[in-house]
mmCIF file of C-alpha atoms in Angstrom:
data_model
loop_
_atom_site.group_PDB
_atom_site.id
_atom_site.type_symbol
_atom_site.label_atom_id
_atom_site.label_comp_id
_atom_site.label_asym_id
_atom_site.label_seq_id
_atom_site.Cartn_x
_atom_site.Cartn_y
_atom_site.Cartn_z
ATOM 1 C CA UNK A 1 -5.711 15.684 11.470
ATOM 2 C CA UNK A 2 -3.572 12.378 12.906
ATOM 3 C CA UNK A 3 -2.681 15.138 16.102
ATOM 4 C CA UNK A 4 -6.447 15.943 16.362
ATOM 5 C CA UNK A 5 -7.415 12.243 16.636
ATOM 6 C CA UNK A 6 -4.698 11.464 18.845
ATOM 7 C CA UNK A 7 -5.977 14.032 21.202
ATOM 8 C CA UNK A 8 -9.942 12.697 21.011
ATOM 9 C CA UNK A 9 -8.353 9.323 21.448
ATOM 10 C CA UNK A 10 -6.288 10.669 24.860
ATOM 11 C CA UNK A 11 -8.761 12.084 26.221
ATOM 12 C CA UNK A 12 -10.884 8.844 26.086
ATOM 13 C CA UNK A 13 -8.188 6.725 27.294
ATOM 14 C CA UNK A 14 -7.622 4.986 24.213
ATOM 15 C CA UNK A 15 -4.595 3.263 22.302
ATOM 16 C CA UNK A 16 -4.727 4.850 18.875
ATOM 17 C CA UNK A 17 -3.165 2.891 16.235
ATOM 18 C CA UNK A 18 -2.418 3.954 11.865
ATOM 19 C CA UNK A 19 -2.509 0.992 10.348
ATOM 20 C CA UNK A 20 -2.950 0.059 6.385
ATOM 21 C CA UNK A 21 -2.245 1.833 3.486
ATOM 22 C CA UNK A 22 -0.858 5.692 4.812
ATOM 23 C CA UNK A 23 1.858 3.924 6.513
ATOM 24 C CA UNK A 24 2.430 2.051 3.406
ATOM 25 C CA UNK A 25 2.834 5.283 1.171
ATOM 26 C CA UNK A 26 4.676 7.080 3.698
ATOM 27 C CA UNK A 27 7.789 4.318 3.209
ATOM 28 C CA UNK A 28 7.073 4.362 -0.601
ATOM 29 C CA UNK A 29 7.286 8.332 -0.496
ATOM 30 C CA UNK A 30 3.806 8.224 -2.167
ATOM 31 C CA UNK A 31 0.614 10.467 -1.275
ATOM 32 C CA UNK A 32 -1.826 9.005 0.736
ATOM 33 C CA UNK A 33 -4.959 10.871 1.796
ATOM 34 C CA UNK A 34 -6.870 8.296 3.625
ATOM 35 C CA UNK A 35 -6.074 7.533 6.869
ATOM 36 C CA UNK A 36 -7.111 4.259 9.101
ATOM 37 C CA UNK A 37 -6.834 3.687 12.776
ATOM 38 C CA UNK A 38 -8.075 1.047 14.872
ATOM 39 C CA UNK A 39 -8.557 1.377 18.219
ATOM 40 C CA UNK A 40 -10.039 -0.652 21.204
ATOM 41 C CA UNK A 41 -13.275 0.598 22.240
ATOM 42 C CA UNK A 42 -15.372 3.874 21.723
ATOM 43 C CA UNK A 43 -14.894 3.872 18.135
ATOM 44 C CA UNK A 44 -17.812 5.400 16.930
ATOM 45 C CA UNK A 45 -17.463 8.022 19.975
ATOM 46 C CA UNK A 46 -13.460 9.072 18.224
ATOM 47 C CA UNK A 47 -15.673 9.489 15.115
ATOM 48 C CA UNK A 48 -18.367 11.693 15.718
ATOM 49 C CA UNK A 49 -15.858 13.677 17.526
ATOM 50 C CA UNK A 50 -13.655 13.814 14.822
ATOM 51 C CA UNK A 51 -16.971 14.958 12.404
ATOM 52 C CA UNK A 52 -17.738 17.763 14.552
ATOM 53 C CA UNK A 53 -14.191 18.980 14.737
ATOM 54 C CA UNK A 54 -13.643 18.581 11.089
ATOM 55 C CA UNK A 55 -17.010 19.819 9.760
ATOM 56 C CA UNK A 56 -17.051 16.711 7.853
ATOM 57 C CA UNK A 57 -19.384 13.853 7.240
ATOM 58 C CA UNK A 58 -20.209 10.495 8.713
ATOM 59 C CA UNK A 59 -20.542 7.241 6.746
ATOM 60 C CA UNK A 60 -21.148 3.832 8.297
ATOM 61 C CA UNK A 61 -19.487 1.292 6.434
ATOM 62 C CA UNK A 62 -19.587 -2.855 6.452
ATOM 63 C CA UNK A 63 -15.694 -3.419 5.355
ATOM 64 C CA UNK A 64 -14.949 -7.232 5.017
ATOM 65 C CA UNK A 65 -17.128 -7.934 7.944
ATOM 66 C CA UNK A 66 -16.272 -5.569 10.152
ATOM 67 C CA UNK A 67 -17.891 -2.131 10.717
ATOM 68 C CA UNK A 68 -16.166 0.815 9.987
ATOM 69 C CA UNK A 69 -16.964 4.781 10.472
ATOM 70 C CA UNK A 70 -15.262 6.322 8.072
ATOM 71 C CA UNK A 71 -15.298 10.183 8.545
ATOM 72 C CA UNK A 72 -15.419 12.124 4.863
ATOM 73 C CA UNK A 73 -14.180 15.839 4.286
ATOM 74 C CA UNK A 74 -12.781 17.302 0.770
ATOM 75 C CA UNK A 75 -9.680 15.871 -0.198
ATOM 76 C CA UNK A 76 -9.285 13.553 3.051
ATOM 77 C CA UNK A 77 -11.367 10.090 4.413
ATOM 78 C CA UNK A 78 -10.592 8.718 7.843
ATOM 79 C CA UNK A 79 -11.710 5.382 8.848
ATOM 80 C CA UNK A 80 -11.769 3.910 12.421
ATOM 81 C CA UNK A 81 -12.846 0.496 13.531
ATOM 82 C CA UNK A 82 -12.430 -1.744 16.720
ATOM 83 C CA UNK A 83 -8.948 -3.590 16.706
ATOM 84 C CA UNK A 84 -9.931 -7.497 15.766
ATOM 85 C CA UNK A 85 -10.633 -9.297 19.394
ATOM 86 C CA UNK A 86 -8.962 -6.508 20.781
ATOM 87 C CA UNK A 87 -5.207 -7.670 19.875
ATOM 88 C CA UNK A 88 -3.516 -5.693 17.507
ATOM 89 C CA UNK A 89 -1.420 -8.669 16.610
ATOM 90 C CA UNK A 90 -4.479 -10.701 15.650
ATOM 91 C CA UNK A 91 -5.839 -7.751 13.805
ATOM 92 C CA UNK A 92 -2.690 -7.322 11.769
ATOM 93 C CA UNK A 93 -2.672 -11.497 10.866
ATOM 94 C CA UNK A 94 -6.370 -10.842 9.352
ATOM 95 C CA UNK A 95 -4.605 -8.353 6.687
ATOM 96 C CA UNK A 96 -4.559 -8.833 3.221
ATOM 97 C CA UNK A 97 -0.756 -8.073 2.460
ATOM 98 C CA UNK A 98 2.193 -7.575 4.320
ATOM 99 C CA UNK A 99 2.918 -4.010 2.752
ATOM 100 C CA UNK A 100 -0.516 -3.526 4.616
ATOM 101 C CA UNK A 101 0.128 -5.284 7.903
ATOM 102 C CA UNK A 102 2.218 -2.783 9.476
ATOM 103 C CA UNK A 103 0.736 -1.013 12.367
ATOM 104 C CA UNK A 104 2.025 2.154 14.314
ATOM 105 C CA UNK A 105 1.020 3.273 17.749
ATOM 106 C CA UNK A 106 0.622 7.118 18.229
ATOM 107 C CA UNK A 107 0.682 6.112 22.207
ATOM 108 C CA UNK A 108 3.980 4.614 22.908
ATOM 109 C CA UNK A 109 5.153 5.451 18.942
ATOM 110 C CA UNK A 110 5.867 1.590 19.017
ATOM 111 C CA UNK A 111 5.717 -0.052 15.608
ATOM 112 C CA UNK A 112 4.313 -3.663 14.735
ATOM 113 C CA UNK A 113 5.593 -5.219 11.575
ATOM 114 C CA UNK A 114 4.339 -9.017 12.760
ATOM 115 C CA UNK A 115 4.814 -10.378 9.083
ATOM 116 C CA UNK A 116 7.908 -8.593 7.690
ATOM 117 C CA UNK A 117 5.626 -5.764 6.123
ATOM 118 C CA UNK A 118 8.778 -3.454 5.502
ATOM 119 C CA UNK A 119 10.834 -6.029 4.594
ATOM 120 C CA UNK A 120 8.520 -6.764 1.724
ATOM 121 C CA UNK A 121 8.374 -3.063 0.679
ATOM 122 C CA UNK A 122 12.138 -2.785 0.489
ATOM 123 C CA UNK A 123 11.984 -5.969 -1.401
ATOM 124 C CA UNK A 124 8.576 -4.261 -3.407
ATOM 125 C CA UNK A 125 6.945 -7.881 -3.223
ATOM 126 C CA UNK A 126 2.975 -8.501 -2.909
ATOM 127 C CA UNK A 127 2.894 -11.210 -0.571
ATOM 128 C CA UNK A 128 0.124 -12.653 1.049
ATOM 129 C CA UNK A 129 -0.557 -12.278 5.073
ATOM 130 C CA UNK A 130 -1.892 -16.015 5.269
ATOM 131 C CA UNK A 131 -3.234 -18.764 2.797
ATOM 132 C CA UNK A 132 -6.400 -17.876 3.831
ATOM 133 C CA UNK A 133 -6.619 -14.531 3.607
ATOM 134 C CA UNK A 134 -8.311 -14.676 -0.206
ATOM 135 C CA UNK A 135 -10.932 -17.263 1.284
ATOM 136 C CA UNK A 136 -11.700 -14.619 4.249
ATOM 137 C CA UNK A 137 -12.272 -12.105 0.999
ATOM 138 C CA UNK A 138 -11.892 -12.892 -2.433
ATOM 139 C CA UNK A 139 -11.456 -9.581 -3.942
ATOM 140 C CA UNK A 140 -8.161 -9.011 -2.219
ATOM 141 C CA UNK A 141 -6.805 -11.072 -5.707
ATOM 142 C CA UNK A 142 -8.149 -8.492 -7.851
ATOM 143 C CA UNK A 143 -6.670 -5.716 -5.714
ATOM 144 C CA UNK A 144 -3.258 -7.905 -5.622
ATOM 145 C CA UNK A 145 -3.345 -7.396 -9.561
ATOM 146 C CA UNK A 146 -4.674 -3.786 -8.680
ATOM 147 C CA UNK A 147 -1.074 -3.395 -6.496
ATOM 148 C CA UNK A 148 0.822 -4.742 -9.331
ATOM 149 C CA UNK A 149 -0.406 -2.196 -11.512
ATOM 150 C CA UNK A 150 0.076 1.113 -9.069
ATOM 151 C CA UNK A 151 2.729 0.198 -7.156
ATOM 152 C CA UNK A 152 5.785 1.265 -9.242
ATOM 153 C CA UNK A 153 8.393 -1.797 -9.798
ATOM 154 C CA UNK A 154 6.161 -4.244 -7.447
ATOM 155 C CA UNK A 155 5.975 -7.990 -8.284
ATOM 156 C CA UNK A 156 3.752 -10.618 -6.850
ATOM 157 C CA UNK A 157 5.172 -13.187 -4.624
ATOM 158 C CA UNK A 158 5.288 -16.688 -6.183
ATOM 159 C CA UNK A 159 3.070 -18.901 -3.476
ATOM 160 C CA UNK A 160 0.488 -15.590 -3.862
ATOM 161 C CA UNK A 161 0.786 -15.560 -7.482
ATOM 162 C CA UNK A 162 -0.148 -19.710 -7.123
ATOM 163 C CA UNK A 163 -2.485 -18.965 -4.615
ATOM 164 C CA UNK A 164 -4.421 -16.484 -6.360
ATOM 165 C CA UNK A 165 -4.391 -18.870 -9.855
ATOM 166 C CA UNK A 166 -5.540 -22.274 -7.832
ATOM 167 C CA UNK A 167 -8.548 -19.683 -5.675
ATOM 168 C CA UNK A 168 -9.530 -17.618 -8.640
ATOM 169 C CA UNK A 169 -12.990 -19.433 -8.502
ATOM 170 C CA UNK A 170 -13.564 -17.573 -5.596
ATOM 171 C CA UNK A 171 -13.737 -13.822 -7.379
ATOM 172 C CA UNK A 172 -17.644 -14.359 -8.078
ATOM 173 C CA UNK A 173 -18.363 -14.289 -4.262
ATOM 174 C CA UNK A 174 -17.163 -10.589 -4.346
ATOM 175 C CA UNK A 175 -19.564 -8.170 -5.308
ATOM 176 C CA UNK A 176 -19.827 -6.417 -8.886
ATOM 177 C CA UNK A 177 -19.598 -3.037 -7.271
ATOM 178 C CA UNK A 178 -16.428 -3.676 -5.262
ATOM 179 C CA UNK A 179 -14.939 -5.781 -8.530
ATOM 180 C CA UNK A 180 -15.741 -2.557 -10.482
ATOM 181 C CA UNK A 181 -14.195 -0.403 -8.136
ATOM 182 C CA UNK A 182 -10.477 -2.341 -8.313
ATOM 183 C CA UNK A 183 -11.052 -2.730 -11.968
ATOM 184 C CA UNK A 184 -11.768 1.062 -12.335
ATOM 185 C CA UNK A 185 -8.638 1.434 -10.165
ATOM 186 C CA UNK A 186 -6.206 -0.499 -12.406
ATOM 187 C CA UNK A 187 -7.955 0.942 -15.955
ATOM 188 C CA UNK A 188 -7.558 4.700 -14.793
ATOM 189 C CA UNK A 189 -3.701 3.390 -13.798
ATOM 190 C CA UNK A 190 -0.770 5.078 -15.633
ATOM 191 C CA UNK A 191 0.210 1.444 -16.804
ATOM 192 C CA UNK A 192 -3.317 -0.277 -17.411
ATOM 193 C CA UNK A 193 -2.483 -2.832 -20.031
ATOM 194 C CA UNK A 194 0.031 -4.211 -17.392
ATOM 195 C CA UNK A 195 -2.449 -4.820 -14.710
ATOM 196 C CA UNK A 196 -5.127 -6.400 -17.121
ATOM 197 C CA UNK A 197 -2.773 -8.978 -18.835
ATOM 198 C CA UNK A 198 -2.057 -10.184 -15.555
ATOM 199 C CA UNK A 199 -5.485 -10.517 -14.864
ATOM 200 C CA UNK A 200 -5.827 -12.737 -17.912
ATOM 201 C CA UNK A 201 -3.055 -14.199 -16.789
ATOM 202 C CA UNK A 202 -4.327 -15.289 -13.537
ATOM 203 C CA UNK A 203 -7.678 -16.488 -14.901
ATOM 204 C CA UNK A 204 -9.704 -14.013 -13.077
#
């Protein structure tokens, strides 16, 4: 699939980049069936593409403010959206965490790691992108505890953990669908009880 969009990409003359959480997985040797890539322009054209190709289905999607095509087939979901201002190293400071701010060009096979993204994974530490990346959306402390919980031998950086306790206020802005869905994420977990006392912990 990744050499099938990298062709629809080349042959509209656009930079593809894998960004998020495949790249993640792939240095934590864990399976990852949903693929992101951000590109410049002609998103939406790489996607219906891609759905014809595939035999799949198209979804439009509003994720944290930005709109996303996410194409859906059994057992695989690829999403593509524009690159932030059209600067991957912009796009990558808007991240949540820096195990998720690590981006990999399929053009030049160049790979941006702005904020120490592998570092962090080596280290397995949840650290926040920016200070403000739980005011730009607050349900990325729920999925912080939901990281904790999956991510095998993880721990959550200090000034996130203090972050996360001094913002927790902030949790009601997200919705009660996406809450449910990180909740439902860290109950179906092989280690449950650990992700929901540290949601007690952190007051949210």
């Amino acid at each position: 699939e990744i050499k099938t969009i990298k062709e629809i990409a080349e042959g509209l003359n656009q930079p593809l980049y894998l960004v998020g959480g495949f790249l993640r997985d792939i240095f934590l040797s864990r399976k990852n069936f949903d693929l992101d890539f951000i590109v410049k322009n002609e998103t939406l054209t790489i996607a219906t593409k891609a759905v014809k190709i595939f035999r799949a289905k198209l979804i439009v999607m509003d994720k944290e403010h930005i709109v996303n095509y996410r194409v859906v087939k059994r057992g695989l979901s690829i999403d593509f959206s524009e690159i932030f201002k059209r600067d991957i190293h912009i796009d990558l400071a808007r991240r949540d965490f820096t195990i998720n701010s690590i981006a990999y060009c399929l053009d030049d096979e160049q790979l941006y790691d702005d904020f120490n993204g592998i570092k962090d994974l080596k280290g397995r530490l949840i650290r926040m992108v920016s200070r403000d990346a739980f005011d730009r959306d607050s349900l990325r402390m729920l999925r912080a505890a939901r990281y904790f919980t999956t991510l095998k031998d993880f721990q959550i950086d200090k000034d996130t953990f203090s972050c996360i306790i001094s913002k927790r206020e902030l949790i009601t802005n997200s919705s009660s669908e996406r809450i449910k869905d990180e909740m439902d994420k860290i109950i179906l977990s092989d280690s449950p009880l650990k992700g929901l006392a540290l949601v007690l912990k952190t007051g949210l």
